[in-house]
Each structure stands twice: as structure tokens, then as C-alpha cells.
């Protein structure tokens, strides 16, 4: 299972980096979201996948899953959600008002 | 336990929330912002006083004892930086009143301003690596909005670039946190320091350390500063002053904290890497500062030079050099804000960024001119002014610890700072007047007031270096001896 997820993380990072390196703003945006997904999955995997019951007092389990990484991922997802939303709106605004949809085209003289 | 520690976050955050509801009442927004700025300074000063008299202060959120809960720690280093932040923040606020313009004020400028201060103070006070990431994000999201506010083509382009760089570096930060958690099982910085000391700083730890160095370097503009000169030229000058004074310094604080507390066992790798990055940063920054002839680029490359200089001080890692880092960091936050204030006045007076098109401003604005001249001397490190003490401590221990090449680069970079700023002074203030624009005299006074306050601070910090040094030594002592920090956090006093 760990191996499978490690491969998935690798694929997410590869595709993400490939997309970020392209010209189109929309692709770059998708690339950053894929990379953040990869990072979240990495955080989950590095702390160990399911090793026992849920970490509740009443369960009396001798092995339980570490809940902290899940709290961290939750926080990180919220943050990346907000930043992605901002990024999308900004890209749309740049497209509408300045006609920038690819990064090359946005080059030019400083004003 | 000291509940006061949460106030430097709580005050600006609450102010920002209140200001959201006062969108169109600009007068009221300004009054509330100013009052909150002053309360913030008072609270920060009180924290510095408490740390000075009672030692390191901690706050365990919700009463959860470390290593389980979230912990806030104010050692002298963090407390001094929070105080400087609140002073520079308040000065930038008053400068904004005079220069930012009603359009931006109506579109939540002050809201973002206070959220930025929340993030900066939070980064200084947190004792937990994941919270450092969260506070980074708080200040970054606010800074995205402040760069783009106004929506011109340049601003849109630079914000897109700035966001992309920061989203990627934040992703790497989370990845580094994931590896660190897997390797040590904790994220509390004091606990991490203990675990790394027990397990030894071997292969995996070194990879994580270098990854963290990379992440913080991207945020601080250490070597990886390619995004900085353009992004920092896009917003108006009050925002640039705030960014130049505070944002890169947060990255430097993170480097200092991580590499004086946690990863100190293999200095041959991490710290010499940091040292050479610092050397390259100073050289490349110097090249930039000499190459351009427009105001904002020269100023931005001066930010980069001082980032390199501070990183050099951190990499030397002696008590003396760390004292120097603390002193110089405080000096640099104040002096850089002042530099951008004076730059703002020059821009408003001449209406252009190109040095070639300016001249003769000394006749109309003698005060601005001479303040700029003295500030240049302070930034270079001429004795009675604030830049001197920190610079001397860092360069002296650089020579003492056989980092001679780096210390020489650091000294040479000072001459570049002198040359580039004196060139600005000459072109802007001497010669015949070439511009017909006038600053409105009232607005000139409003811009002059915060600049004058910072100017007095620059002089006081230099003249009263003995007094300041008492506090700085206390900060440097904790940085040089991590056991003090670890004991204060882990000893679980109620």
C-alpha cells in the first residue's frame, strides 16, 4: 500500500512540475494544485498508513492511527484551497483585463 | 504561561475584522488602525520588558503541555523583532495615510495591512514548525492582495509570478514538515531540537535541513531572489516599505531559528552551504545595485545585499556574530522602511523613477535630502549610527572564525551600498532642477512625520548602542545556547 501511494505521489509531482513549466496560465494553475495534492498525500504517508483503530479512548485499541498528520493536512488543504481560489480569480482577471492567458505574452516593458 | 503573548496576533487580527465592516468610512478606518498600531507597540514593549526581567515567556494554547499542544514562545530575539515589527508597522501605517490614496483605502487596504502584521508577529512568536507554515501563509495571502490592489497590468503580472513562487515554496515547506515528522515524530521546535540531538544529524536529517534552507531562502530572497526585484517594484511605495522591511526578514528569522536551534550538529554541511549562498547573494545583489539606474531597482537590490549579509552572520554561528545578527536585523528593518519612505517622497516630488530625469531636489526638500544622506551612512555602517554595531560584530567574528573570504565580501558589499546610494543622492538632490511637479506641502508634512520618527530611532539605536546591546546580548545568548530555549519550553511550568 505504501509503495502504491509513493508511486501516486511521484506521479502527482511529475505531472504537476510538467504543468507548471508550461506557458499557459491555466496549466500552471492546475500544476500547482496537483503539487499541493501530492504534498498532502506525502504528509499522510510519511506518518504511517492505517496501523490500527481510530485514536479514541473508548476503543481500547492497542494500536491506533496517529491523528496529528490528519489535522495538519486539514489545515493545509484549507490554506491551499484559499490560495488556489485567489490564484484562479487573479488569472481570470489578468485574462479579462490585460489579455494575459500565457506567461510569454505577459512579458513587456515595465510601466 | 503568559497570555500576553497572543496579543501581538490578536490585536491586528481583531482590528482587521472590525475594519471589514467599515468599508466606506475611511476616517474611522484610519483612527482605528492608528489606535491599534499604538496598542500593538505598547504590548510588544511590555513583552520585551517581561522577557528582560523574567526570562523566556511561553504560552501553551488551551493548557496542552508540550510536546502535544501548540506553543508560543517569546525569547528575547522574538520579542525584539515583534517590537520592531510593531514600530515599523505603525510608521508604515502613517505613511500610508499620506500616500496610499482613497481608492485603495476603500478596497480594504488597512484590512490586509493588519492581517499582514498578524502573520509576521505570529511567525516570530510561534514555537511550532507547522504553525510557522500557517503564519507564513497568513502573511503571504495578505501580501498577494496588497501587491495586486490597484490591478494595473504590471501588478497583475508580478502578483502571478509572486504567487507561483510562494505556492511552490510552501508546498516544499509542507513536504519538509512531512519528512521531519516521519523522522522525528514531533514538530515542536524545542522538542525537535532534543530529538535531532539524540538521533544525530545524519543523512536524512541533512536532506531535511537543506530542504528547509531552500524553502526559507526562497521566502527570504537568499540566493533564490529572482522574483524579488520585480515583485517588490509593482505595488505603491508604502507597501514596498512594508515588504522591504518585514517580509524578507521573516524568512531570515525562520533560517535563524532553525539553524541555531535544531540543525546545529553538522555545521560543516548546512552552515557552510548557507555561508556560500550568502556570499553569492551579496555579490549578485551588488551587481544588480550597480547595474540599474532606477530608484526602485537600486533599493530592491539593496534589500538583497542586506539579506546576504545577515545570512553570512548566521552561518558564522558564534555568540558574537549572532548578537550582530540580532542588532543588524533590527537596524535593517527600521532603516529599510525609512529608505522606502524617503524614496516615496523623491518619487512624489520628481514624478519619475529614472535617476537621469531627477535633480536639484535639495533646494526644495533639504530635510529629505540630508536624511537620505545620513541614512545612507547608517546603512553602510558608519560609527555613530545604527548599522555600525551589528556590522562590526558580524565581520569581526567572521575574521575570527576563518571565514575570511566571506567577511571580505561582506565588507566589499558595504562599499557597493555606499556607492549605489550616494549615486542616488547625487543624481536626485544635486545639480539643476529638472522637474516641475510639486508635492502638496500638507502631504509632505504627513509623509515626513513617520520618516522623522524612524530617523530618530536610527540615530538613537546608534548613539544608545550600549543600552540596546544589553537586550541584544540577551537575545544572542539564547541563540548561541539552544539549551536555554529548550528548557524554557519543555520544563512545563504552569
Short mmCIF file of C-alpha atoms in Angstrom, two decimals, chain A residues 13 20 25 28-29 31-33 35-36 39-40 42-44 46-47 66 68-69 71-73 75-76 79 82-83 86-87 90-91 93-94 97-100 103 105-111, chain B residues 68 130 133-134 137 141 144-145 148 150-154 156-157 159-160 163-164 167-168 170-172 174-179 181-183 185-187 229-230 233-234 294 296-297 353-354:
data_model
loop_
_atom_site.label_atom_id
_atom_site.label_comp_id
_atom_site.label_asym_id
_atom_site.label_seq_id
_atom_site.Cartn_x
_atom_site.Cartn_y
_atom_site.Cartn_z
CA UNK A 13 4.66 15.67 -8.54
CA UNK A 20 3.98 24.41 -14.00
CA UNK A 25 -1.57 30.23 -17.06
CA UNK A 28 0.38 26.38 -14.37
CA UNK A 29 -2.56 26.78 -12.02
CA UNK A 31 0.05 22.16 -11.90
CA UNK A 32 0.27 23.94 -8.54
CA UNK A 33 -2.91 22.27 -7.30
CA UNK A 35 1.69 19.51 -6.48
CA UNK A 36 -0.16 20.53 -3.32
CA UNK A 39 2.36 17.10 -0.79
CA UNK A 40 -0.75 16.33 1.26
CA UNK A 42 3.08 12.70 1.23
CA UNK A 43 2.25 14.10 4.65
CA UNK A 44 -0.32 11.34 5.17
CA UNK A 46 5.08 9.73 5.91
CA UNK A 47 3.25 9.46 9.22
CA UNK A 66 -1.65 8.97 14.62
CA UNK A 68 -1.85 14.66 14.10
CA UNK A 69 -0.94 14.40 10.38
CA UNK A 71 -5.07 17.67 11.46
CA UNK A 72 -2.09 19.09 9.61
CA UNK A 73 -3.44 18.00 6.23
CA UNK A 75 -5.19 22.86 7.78
CA UNK A 76 -3.00 22.66 4.73
CA UNK A 79 -4.93 27.07 3.04
CA UNK A 82 -7.96 29.60 -0.37
CA UNK A 83 -4.76 30.34 -2.25
CA UNK A 86 -7.30 33.58 -5.18
CA UNK A 87 -4.96 32.40 -7.93
CA UNK A 90 -6.39 36.59 -10.40
CA UNK A 91 -5.68 34.57 -13.54
CA UNK A 93 -8.81 38.95 -14.05
CA UNK A 94 -5.45 39.02 -15.84
CA UNK A 97 -8.42 42.98 -18.35
CA UNK A 98 -4.93 42.55 -19.67
CA UNK A 99 -5.41 39.72 -22.14
CA UNK A 100 -2.79 37.59 -20.45
CA UNK A 103 3.02 33.81 -19.48
CA UNK A 105 2.56 37.23 -23.63
CA UNK A 106 2.66 38.99 -20.30
CA UNK A 107 6.25 39.99 -20.80
CA UNK A 108 6.88 43.56 -21.72
CA UNK A 109 8.11 46.91 -20.62
CA UNK A 110 7.82 47.95 -17.02
CA UNK A 111 5.35 50.76 -16.62
CA UNK B 68 1.48 17.88 22.37
CA UNK B 130 3.63 23.76 11.36
CA UNK B 133 3.87 27.47 7.96
CA UNK B 134 0.35 28.68 8.84
CA UNK B 137 0.51 31.67 4.70
CA UNK B 141 -2.12 35.81 1.37
CA UNK B 144 -0.67 38.85 -2.50
CA UNK B 145 -3.66 41.11 -2.05
CA UNK B 148 -2.31 43.33 -6.67
CA UNK B 150 -4.89 48.57 -7.90
CA UNK B 151 -4.94 45.99 -10.68
CA UNK B 152 -2.59 47.54 -13.22
CA UNK B 153 -1.02 45.28 -15.82
CA UNK B 154 2.37 45.24 -14.09
CA UNK B 156 -1.22 41.54 -12.20
CA UNK B 157 1.83 40.09 -13.87
CA UNK B 159 1.47 39.02 -8.48
CA UNK B 160 1.02 35.93 -10.65
CA UNK B 163 2.09 33.70 -6.01
CA UNK B 164 3.57 30.92 -8.14
CA UNK B 167 2.86 28.38 -3.63
CA UNK B 168 5.70 26.15 -4.77
CA UNK B 170 5.05 26.48 0.58
CA UNK B 171 4.46 23.05 -0.96
CA UNK B 172 8.12 22.22 -0.39
CA UNK B 174 4.92 21.09 3.85
CA UNK B 175 6.94 18.29 2.24
CA UNK B 176 9.86 19.12 4.53
CA UNK B 177 7.50 19.10 7.51
CA UNK B 178 6.20 15.67 6.42
CA UNK B 179 9.72 14.23 6.24
CA UNK B 181 7.58 14.39 11.24
CA UNK B 182 8.33 10.96 9.84
CA UNK B 183 11.93 11.13 11.02
CA UNK B 185 7.72 12.27 15.37
CA UNK B 186 7.34 15.86 16.55
CA UNK B 187 7.02 19.38 15.17
CA UNK B 229 13.27 42.92 -7.63
CA UNK B 230 10.26 42.92 -9.96
CA UNK B 233 8.57 47.24 -7.59
CA UNK B 234 4.94 46.65 -8.55
CA UNK B 294 16.04 53.44 -11.49
CA UNK B 296 13.11 51.02 -7.04
CA UNK B 297 15.57 48.52 -8.53
CA UNK B 353 11.78 56.54 -11.20
CA UNK B 354 14.67 57.21 -13.56
#
